[in-house]
Amino acid sequence: MTHPDILIVGAGVAGLSLATALGREGFCVTVIDGAKRPPPPPADRAIADWDLRVSALTPASIDFLERLGAWSAIPGDRTGCYTRMKVWDGHGSGRIGFDASEVKAPYLGYIVENRLTLQALLQCAETCPGVEVLWDCAMEDMAPTDSGWEINCEDGSTFCAPLTVGADGARSRVRDWAAMPTRDWSYEQSAIVGTVTLACHHQHACWQAFLDTGPLALLPLADADKVAIVWSLDELQHEPIASLPDEAFVSALNRALGDDGPRAEAVGPRASFPLRQSHAVDYIDEGLVLVADAAHSLHPLAGQGINLGLSDVRVLAEELTAGKAKGLAIDSPVALKRYQRQRKTENLAMMVAMEGFKRGFGSRNPLTVIARNIGLGLVDQQAWLKRWFMGQALS
Ligand SMILES: Cc1cc2nc3c(=O)[nH]c(=O)nc-3n(C[C@H](O)[C@H](O)[C@H](O)COP(=O)(O)OP(=O)(O)OC[C@H]3O[C@@H](n4cnc5c(N)ncnc54)[C@H](O)[C@@H]3O)c2cc1C
């Protein structure tokens, strides 16, 4: 049996960033993941060579990745900076535009392929003293003991640490084994993701259309004519569109983008995933803590999933480090409660806002349509209100 200070289940962006942050503070950390070690991502730039899972990283997330040494390990020619956002209501005339120059910021964020962020964090974790990352090591079950949770893996290995972290994503088995309840909403929508070549330069803009079938987002990649799409569709519309051959899919996409969006020319391989919002009632239990998607997964319409996850990681690492400096035990409820208090409030506020957005823009009630179109127009004309919205997006 292996006995680290902290065992992290899941070597995704959350698990690896937490391991690096804690390893640097002198904790002895083991990370286990059921997947195989991810190979180095391809450097080719054909439409099929881009990761289907991308993240819109905010300046605050980039700053945290920089401090871990991961941001500079991501190839700069593969990150897409965005300085503008264009949002419109496909059911009316409402539109709003945000520009980084309005808040005197150099940019609003970067679109980065998930596998590149992961690879950079893996380099940091593997070279960090005190951190061990084990692949092909899936947790099978776990049970409480007097000295922490005992974690048994499919390959027969066993771990026991005073503190176990569930960073094992939205379908967290750690959360399930510890019987930590969640509040769940199904949107009865699925999202199609893929890479699209445009007929024009993407102008470093994120486009978001609120259509009556669900939101459609275009996120600018490092190549000036390529964007990642996240097209959320009600279940009834999803299958017929997802199964279209490439050419017909591009035509459907252009119809959905209408006159407000850019024109698509080609699409690469696509994937779909069901949209659910889920929030753990508690993030902590005795000797156990949940972070990122294991604690909360939300609608991709605001592109905030990984940003909230990285904030969880930053706060948990800070609280555990502060606890250590005060001589508290690693699993001290004092530090864990402080983490939960700070993160639950912010995550819940974002989830409630997403729910409101989704409901407001999902409504076909004519009065709601008029109200939201007037609302978008009003915000667009109020410089101070736009600055406030952008301040929220940058943090
Ligand atoms: C298509 C798509 C688009 C997205 N777009 C955005 C966006 O624009 N902006 C944004 O901020 N977020 C976005 N997100 C969300 C973002 O990707 C997630 O919030 C983020 O990746 C969650 O990271 P994580 O480390 O918590 O979980 P994950 O990335 O899910 O990692 C969990 C890890 O745990 C491992 N694991 C699971 N079970 C076990 C087990 N039993 N034993 C051992 N290991 C296990 C898995 O192999 C995996 O490596 C998007 C998500 C998707 C799917």
PDB file of C-alpha atoms in Angstrom, residues 109-214:
ATOM      1  CA  GLY A 109      -9.026  35.374 -23.098  1.00  0.00           C
ATOM      2  CA  TYR A 110      -7.451  32.548 -25.090  1.00  0.00           C
ATOM      3  CA  ILE A 111      -9.005  29.507 -26.743  1.00  0.00           C
ATOM      4  CA  VAL A 112      -6.798  26.497 -26.046  1.00  0.00           C
ATOM      5  CA  GLU A 113      -7.175  22.854 -26.994  1.00  0.00           C
ATOM      6  CA  ASN A 114      -7.731  20.800 -23.868  1.00  0.00           C
ATOM      7  CA  ARG A 115      -5.003  18.282 -24.716  1.00  0.00           C
ATOM      8  CA  LEU A 116      -2.397  21.056 -24.952  1.00  0.00           C
ATOM      9  CA  THR A 117      -3.271  22.437 -21.522  1.00  0.00           C
ATOM     10  CA  LEU A 118      -3.162  18.873 -20.227  1.00  0.00           C
ATOM     11  CA  GLN A 119       0.213  18.104 -21.812  1.00  0.00           C
ATOM     12  CA  ALA A 120       1.755  21.303 -20.401  1.00  0.00           C
ATOM     13  CA  LEU A 121       0.417  20.533 -16.917  1.00  0.00           C
ATOM     14  CA  LEU A 122       1.675  16.966 -17.175  1.00  0.00           C
ATOM     15  CA  GLN A 123       5.204  18.247 -17.861  1.00  0.00           C
ATOM     16  CA  CYS A 124       4.944  20.499 -14.787  1.00  0.00           C
ATOM     17  CA  ALA A 125       3.559  17.747 -12.530  1.00  0.00           C
ATOM     18  CA  GLU A 126       6.045  15.108 -13.644  1.00  0.00           C
ATOM     19  CA  THR A 127       9.023  17.378 -13.030  1.00  0.00           C
ATOM     20  CA  CYS A 128       7.747  18.651  -9.681  1.00  0.00           C
ATOM     21  CA  PRO A 129       9.537  17.085  -6.659  1.00  0.00           C
ATOM     22  CA  GLY A 130       7.132  15.172  -4.437  1.00  0.00           C
ATOM     23  CA  VAL A 131       4.594  14.504  -7.219  1.00  0.00           C
ATOM     24  CA  GLU A 132       3.993  11.079  -8.749  1.00  0.00           C
ATOM     25  CA  VAL A 133       1.521  10.566 -11.639  1.00  0.00           C
ATOM     26  CA  LEU A 134       0.301   7.023 -12.309  1.00  0.00           C
ATOM     27  CA  TRP A 135      -1.603   6.182 -15.515  1.00  0.00           C
ATOM     28  CA  ASP A 136      -3.642   3.070 -16.302  1.00  0.00           C
ATOM     29  CA  CYS A 137      -4.604   3.062 -12.634  1.00  0.00           C
ATOM     30  CA  ALA A 138      -8.401   3.269 -12.367  1.00  0.00           C
ATOM     31  CA  MET A 139     -10.011   3.509  -8.946  1.00  0.00           C
ATOM     32  CA  GLU A 140     -12.396   0.633  -8.463  1.00  0.00           C
ATOM     33  CA  ASP A 141     -13.752   1.221  -4.971  1.00  0.00           C
ATOM     34  CA  MET A 142     -12.948   3.034  -1.747  1.00  0.00           C
ATOM     35  CA  ALA A 143     -13.690   2.660   1.942  1.00  0.00           C
ATOM     36  CA  PRO A 144     -13.118   4.844   5.035  1.00  0.00           C
ATOM     37  CA  THR A 145     -10.391   3.793   7.526  1.00  0.00           C
ATOM     38  CA  ASP A 146      -8.992   5.438  10.679  1.00  0.00           C
ATOM     39  CA  SER A 147      -6.128   6.975   8.690  1.00  0.00           C
ATOM     40  CA  GLY A 148      -8.055   8.190   5.611  1.00  0.00           C
ATOM     41  CA  TRP A 149      -9.882   6.624   2.664  1.00  0.00           C
ATOM     42  CA  GLU A 150      -8.464   3.388   1.291  1.00  0.00           C
ATOM     43  CA  ILE A 151      -8.539   3.461  -2.500  1.00  0.00           C
ATOM     44  CA  ASN A 152      -8.438   0.178  -4.398  1.00  0.00           C
ATOM     45  CA  CYS A 153      -7.595   0.169  -8.086  1.00  0.00           C
ATOM     46  CA  GLU A 154      -8.450  -2.182 -10.930  1.00  0.00           C
ATOM     47  CA  ASP A 155      -4.760  -3.145 -11.323  1.00  0.00           C
ATOM     48  CA  GLY A 156      -4.659  -4.347  -7.697  1.00  0.00           C
ATOM     49  CA  SER A 157      -2.774  -1.342  -6.263  1.00  0.00           C
ATOM     50  CA  THR A 158      -4.006   0.264  -3.049  1.00  0.00           C
ATOM     51  CA  PHE A 159      -3.504   3.754  -1.629  1.00  0.00           C
ATOM     52  CA  CYS A 160      -4.332   5.397   1.663  1.00  0.00           C
ATOM     53  CA  ALA A 161      -3.742   9.090   2.371  1.00  0.00           C
ATOM     54  CA  PRO A 162      -4.997  11.431   5.114  1.00  0.00           C
ATOM     55  CA  LEU A 163      -6.636  13.492   2.332  1.00  0.00           C
ATOM     56  CA  THR A 164      -8.169  12.160  -0.898  1.00  0.00           C
ATOM     57  CA  VAL A 165      -9.181  14.579  -3.665  1.00  0.00           C
ATOM     58  CA  GLY A 166     -11.884  13.695  -6.183  1.00  0.00           C
ATOM     59  CA  ALA A 167     -10.746  15.355  -9.435  1.00  0.00           C
ATOM     60  CA  ASP A 168     -12.272  12.603 -11.537  1.00  0.00           C
ATOM     61  CA  GLY A 169     -14.662  14.687 -13.618  1.00  0.00           C
ATOM     62  CA  ALA A 170     -18.414  15.061 -13.974  1.00  0.00           C
ATOM     63  CA  ARG A 171     -19.161  11.351 -13.437  1.00  0.00           C
ATOM     64  CA  SER A 172     -16.996  11.247 -10.299  1.00  0.00           C
ATOM     65  CA  ARG A 173     -16.772   7.771  -8.776  1.00  0.00           C
ATOM     66  CA  VAL A 174     -15.104   9.261  -5.696  1.00  0.00           C
ATOM     67  CA  ARG A 175     -18.235  11.359  -5.113  1.00  0.00           C
ATOM     68  CA  ASP A 176     -20.481   8.334  -5.684  1.00  0.00           C
ATOM     69  CA  TRP A 177     -18.508   5.987  -3.391  1.00  0.00           C
ATOM     70  CA  ALA A 178     -18.520   8.603  -0.644  1.00  0.00           C
ATOM     71  CA  ALA A 179     -22.310   8.932  -1.183  1.00  0.00           C
ATOM     72  CA  MET A 180     -22.058  12.703  -1.604  1.00  0.00           C
ATOM     73  CA  PRO A 181     -25.390  13.837  -3.105  1.00  0.00           C
ATOM     74  CA  THR A 182     -25.703  16.226  -6.071  1.00  0.00           C
ATOM     75  CA  ARG A 183     -28.425  18.471  -7.420  1.00  0.00           C
ATOM     76  CA  ASP A 184     -28.847  17.726 -11.134  1.00  0.00           C
ATOM     77  CA  TRP A 185     -30.614  19.368 -14.035  1.00  0.00           C
ATOM     78  CA  SER A 186     -30.829  17.842 -17.490  1.00  0.00           C
ATOM     79  CA  TYR A 187     -31.197  20.443 -20.243  1.00  0.00           C
ATOM     80  CA  GLU A 188     -32.640  17.859 -22.603  1.00  0.00           C
ATOM     81  CA  GLN A 189     -30.058  19.149 -25.034  1.00  0.00           C
ATOM     82  CA  SER A 190     -26.860  17.760 -26.522  1.00  0.00           C
ATOM     83  CA  ALA A 191     -23.943  19.757 -27.876  1.00  0.00           C
ATOM     84  CA  ILE A 192     -22.127  19.099 -31.140  1.00  0.00           C
ATOM     85  CA  VAL A 193     -18.436  20.044 -31.093  1.00  0.00           C
ATOM     86  CA  GLY A 194     -16.086  20.222 -34.067  1.00  0.00           C
ATOM     87  CA  THR A 195     -13.576  22.347 -35.967  1.00  0.00           C
ATOM     88  CA  VAL A 196     -14.829  24.561 -38.788  1.00  0.00           C
ATOM     89  CA  THR A 197     -12.994  26.441 -41.543  1.00  0.00           C
ATOM     90  CA  LEU A 198     -14.454  29.894 -42.229  1.00  0.00           C
ATOM     91  CA  ALA A 199     -14.613  31.789 -45.511  1.00  0.00           C
ATOM     92  CA  CYS A 200     -13.045  34.805 -43.748  1.00  0.00           C
ATOM     93  CA  HIS A 201     -10.688  35.779 -40.891  1.00  0.00           C
ATOM     94  CA  HIS A 202     -12.298  35.083 -37.505  1.00  0.00           C
ATOM     95  CA  GLN A 203     -11.234  38.585 -36.339  1.00  0.00           C
ATOM     96  CA  HIS A 204     -10.202  37.160 -32.937  1.00  0.00           C
ATOM     97  CA  ALA A 205     -13.869  37.212 -31.978  1.00  0.00           C
ATOM     98  CA  CYS A 206     -16.029  34.704 -30.082  1.00  0.00           C
ATOM     99  CA  TRP A 207     -19.461  34.547 -31.647  1.00  0.00           C
ATOM    100  CA  GLN A 208     -22.477  33.370 -29.685  1.00  0.00           C
ATOM    101  CA  ALA A 209     -25.974  33.077 -31.167  1.00  0.00           C
ATOM    102  CA  PHE A 210     -28.951  32.358 -28.937  1.00  0.00           C
ATOM    103  CA  LEU A 211     -31.180  30.355 -31.270  1.00  0.00           C
ATOM    104  CA  ASP A 212     -34.595  28.992 -30.350  1.00  0.00           C
ATOM    105  CA  THR A 213     -33.104  25.467 -30.579  1.00  0.00           C
ATOM    106  CA  GLY A 214     -30.239  26.323 -28.158  1.00  0.00           C
TER     107      GLY A 214
END
